[in-house]
């Protein structure tokens, strides 16, 4: 494949500042080394990590709250994922309002629609998405949106709610038409390790067209490890986001440092992480 990541060579470049805009560090895969994983990421030049907690699992919220308390640039979000949409109860929405009121979360998410796995009926997914978009609007938080084969319905829901709070369409895998509709609605577009996969040529073509000031990179850890870490059962982690950034830089004909600087600035515009917390 032509986009051989040169990223690993520059991994210890002290000038490199990257953000992982989406990592599930709450997952049991990180139970043994959660804080150590964050330290490894920081050592590799990652300066902030956004972690979406699963509102239906107390252990998830606690794990992310613990990390945020220890590391001020680990930012928390919370929401009920499309997969768990059928379990959404009014108490979850109250929980979300409470977390927002306490300043414990910076975004509502991840929320959205997944018509690939269909773990919850599509109708339940659309209802959960709509209800949580409404809470985001009410609490004035941006949203972290998941979409799998559901771009048109995502846009219909955003328009149906009149939601104008923006946020991130994470792990983008859809076409340019969906990307541009989301950009028009104030969303930034985040690319995961899928971008490094040999067969992702169409996605790389979309990534080449997103305006530089609206681009983000993420790992979606522990899933979707980028090339060259990809492999059966291989755990992904935030330190590896440099590989996705390397491919994105190559696709756009930019030096990795310029791509890192732009994506980190975009993230900081959405979530001004360096002005929060005492330790950074
Ligand atoms: Zn997702
Ligand atoms: Zn996710």
XYZ file of C-alpha atoms and ligand atoms in Angstrom:
282
model
C 0.000 0.000 0.000
C 1.281 3.383 -0.878
C 0.700 5.336 2.308
C 3.452 3.777 4.336
C 3.213 5.545 7.663
C 6.384 7.424 8.303
C 4.789 8.397 11.557
C 6.456 5.920 13.860
C 9.848 7.412 13.061
C 8.736 10.820 14.283
C 6.878 9.462 17.284
C 9.377 10.867 19.709
C 9.602 14.221 17.995
C 9.176 16.657 20.895
C 7.451 19.169 18.599
C 4.645 16.774 17.701
C 1.395 17.588 19.532
C -1.557 15.377 18.702
C -5.029 14.834 20.121
C -6.932 11.555 20.184
C -10.496 12.819 19.758
C -12.129 9.492 20.655
C -10.921 6.670 22.899
C -12.930 4.206 24.983
C -10.511 4.029 27.888
C -13.418 2.939 30.086
C -13.439 -0.501 28.481
C -12.333 -3.608 30.421
C -9.445 -3.958 27.954
C -7.801 -1.107 29.901
C -8.614 -2.261 33.429
C -5.058 -3.433 34.033
C -3.221 -0.357 32.738
C -5.655 2.551 32.271
C -3.475 5.340 33.716
C -0.341 3.813 32.222
C -1.995 3.921 28.777
C -2.574 7.655 29.169
C 1.028 8.202 30.264
C 2.260 6.248 27.245
C 0.125 8.448 24.993
C 1.451 11.647 26.565
C 5.007 10.358 26.136
C 4.251 9.836 22.424
C 3.118 13.449 21.943
C -0.623 13.127 22.557
C -1.686 16.185 24.557
C -5.411 15.483 25.047
C -7.806 12.547 24.794
C -11.591 12.668 24.644
C -13.238 9.667 26.291
C -16.918 8.971 25.686
C -18.371 7.158 28.698
C -21.296 4.765 28.434
C -24.146 6.252 30.448
C -25.727 2.820 30.934
C -22.707 1.507 32.861
C -21.720 3.000 36.200
C -18.243 1.440 35.909
C -17.701 3.282 32.631
C -18.572 6.669 34.114
C -16.366 6.014 37.138
C -13.403 4.925 35.034
C -13.516 8.065 32.901
C -14.166 10.357 35.870
C -11.116 8.817 37.545
C -8.916 9.473 34.529
C -10.168 13.053 34.140
C -9.430 13.733 37.791
C -5.897 12.390 37.427
C -5.173 13.877 33.990
C -6.822 17.264 33.300
C -6.467 16.863 29.525
C -8.396 13.608 29.483
C -11.831 15.042 28.723
C -15.064 13.207 29.412
C -18.229 12.861 27.382
C -21.218 10.653 28.154
C -24.169 9.270 26.304
C -26.159 6.197 25.402
C -24.696 4.614 22.281
C -26.853 3.484 19.362
C -26.113 -0.104 20.380
C -27.726 0.434 23.814
C -30.550 2.673 22.548
C -33.225 0.169 23.513
C -32.100 0.475 27.161
C -32.386 4.266 27.311
C -34.489 5.319 30.324
C -35.546 8.790 31.525
C -33.027 8.399 34.364
C -30.202 8.386 31.821
C -31.313 11.740 30.460
C -31.477 13.152 33.997
C -28.018 11.712 34.608
C -26.761 13.507 31.529
C -28.264 16.800 32.666
C -26.657 16.340 36.066
C -23.202 15.596 34.607
C -23.521 18.656 32.374
C -24.612 20.873 35.264
C -21.601 19.756 37.305
C -19.247 20.445 34.395
C -18.197 16.787 34.455
C -18.640 16.298 30.714
C -17.606 18.386 27.745
C -19.933 16.767 25.205
C -22.936 14.501 24.881
C -21.867 11.275 23.247
C -21.292 9.101 21.766
C -24.800 9.012 20.400
C -26.110 8.212 16.957
C -27.284 5.483 14.645
C -25.757 2.166 13.631
C -27.627 0.285 10.916
C -24.772 -2.178 10.429
C -24.933 -3.981 13.747
C -28.569 -3.182 14.555
C -28.098 -4.122 18.227
C -31.126 -1.933 18.955
C -34.143 -1.552 16.655
C -33.678 1.407 14.268
C -36.752 3.132 15.670
C -35.347 2.933 19.225
C -32.011 4.246 17.941
C -33.640 7.248 16.287
C -35.626 8.030 19.436
C -32.552 7.780 21.710
C -30.580 9.991 19.328
C -33.363 12.573 19.194
C -33.784 12.673 22.987
C -30.059 13.107 23.585
C -29.709 15.776 20.901
C -32.418 17.621 22.817
C -30.459 17.343 26.099
C -27.316 18.556 24.329
C -29.192 21.593 23.026
C -30.672 22.243 26.462
C -27.297 21.969 28.221
C -25.457 23.796 25.423
C -22.989 20.985 24.839
C -21.669 19.754 21.494
C -22.315 16.144 20.508
C -20.089 13.219 19.558
C -21.957 11.373 16.830
C -21.574 7.780 15.671
C -22.951 6.896 12.245
C -22.709 3.573 10.474
C -24.648 3.301 7.214
C -26.946 5.941 8.669
C -25.694 9.302 7.395
C -28.962 10.424 5.863
C -30.955 9.665 9.013
C -28.301 11.384 11.162
C -28.734 14.533 9.117
C -32.526 14.211 9.175
C -32.451 13.945 12.987
C -30.129 16.953 13.358
C -32.396 18.995 11.102
C -35.567 17.628 12.699
C -34.364 18.794 16.109
C -33.041 22.050 14.729
C -29.793 21.126 16.510
C -27.140 23.782 15.924
C -24.678 22.944 18.684
C -22.211 21.147 16.403
C -19.641 18.637 17.544
C -17.784 15.737 15.999
C -18.840 13.049 13.569
C -16.433 10.434 14.863
C -14.836 7.514 13.003
C -16.111 8.837 9.722
C -16.722 6.089 7.148
C -19.342 7.592 4.848
C -19.161 9.460 1.561
C -18.421 13.062 0.638
C -22.096 13.980 0.358
C -22.627 13.088 4.036
C -19.360 14.749 5.073
C -20.241 18.004 3.387
C -23.789 17.987 4.813
C -22.282 17.628 8.295
C -19.683 20.324 7.657
C -22.539 22.616 6.574
C -24.210 21.920 9.911
C -21.147 22.937 11.899
C -19.672 19.516 12.590
C -16.002 18.576 12.497
C -15.082 15.237 10.944
C -12.806 12.773 12.725
C -10.931 9.923 11.062
C -9.838 6.709 12.758
C -7.335 3.969 11.967
C -9.656 2.786 9.193
C -7.944 5.470 7.126
C -4.733 3.412 7.199
C -6.362 0.213 5.910
C -5.286 -0.805 2.398
C -8.855 -0.946 1.066
C -9.894 2.487 2.384
C -9.067 4.411 -0.790
C -12.537 5.966 -1.063
C -12.359 7.139 2.528
C -8.895 8.660 1.968
C -10.369 10.565 -0.986
C -13.054 12.006 1.328
C -10.423 12.827 3.965
C -8.443 14.742 1.343
C -11.412 17.073 0.758
C -12.450 17.990 4.311
C -11.245 21.550 5.062
C -8.088 21.502 7.181
C -9.749 23.573 9.890
C -12.513 20.969 10.354
C -10.426 17.777 10.584
C -9.713 15.575 13.591
C -7.984 12.265 14.247
C -8.866 9.539 16.716
C -8.141 5.948 17.623
C -11.571 4.684 18.792
C -9.461 2.527 21.137
C -9.538 -0.342 21.926
C -10.969 -0.996 18.450
C -9.645 -0.366 14.953
C -5.883 -0.441 15.528
C -4.210 1.342 12.610
C -1.632 -0.205 10.314
C 1.002 -1.349 11.382
C -0.551 -2.339 14.734
C -3.551 -3.928 13.108
C -4.051 -7.644 13.691
C -6.384 -10.163 15.179
C -7.187 -9.181 18.736
C -4.624 -6.363 18.819
C -5.683 -3.668 21.268
C -5.589 -0.130 19.968
C -4.504 2.727 22.244
C -4.247 6.531 22.022
C -0.474 6.528 21.384
C -1.180 4.963 17.984
C -3.161 7.955 16.705
C 0.108 9.159 15.168
C -0.263 6.479 12.474
C -3.652 7.781 11.352
C -2.309 11.332 11.450
C 0.638 10.178 9.312
C -1.646 8.778 6.613
C -3.905 11.825 6.733
C -0.868 14.081 6.324
C 0.316 12.005 3.333
C -3.134 12.090 1.726
C -3.156 15.873 2.009
C 0.457 16.398 1.035
C 1.316 18.002 4.356
C 4.156 17.408 6.793
C 2.960 15.407 9.795
C 3.745 18.305 12.111
C 1.446 20.648 10.178
C -1.371 18.105 10.230
C -0.850 17.561 13.956
C -0.871 21.280 14.636
C -4.095 21.796 12.654
C -6.042 18.889 14.156
C -4.933 19.798 17.675
C -5.966 23.422 17.124
C -9.354 22.260 15.793
C -9.907 20.129 18.871
C -8.857 22.968 21.172
C -11.371 25.252 19.468
C -14.168 22.776 20.273
C -12.825 21.870 23.716
C -10.347 24.457 25.043
C -8.454 21.880 27.055
C -5.419 23.936 27.983
C -7.419 26.506 29.892
C -9.138 23.898 32.055
C -7.787 22.030 35.044
C -4.825 22.973 37.143
C -2.220 20.481 36.069
C -1.633 21.476 32.455
Zn -18.703 5.022 17.430
Zn -16.692 5.090 19.996
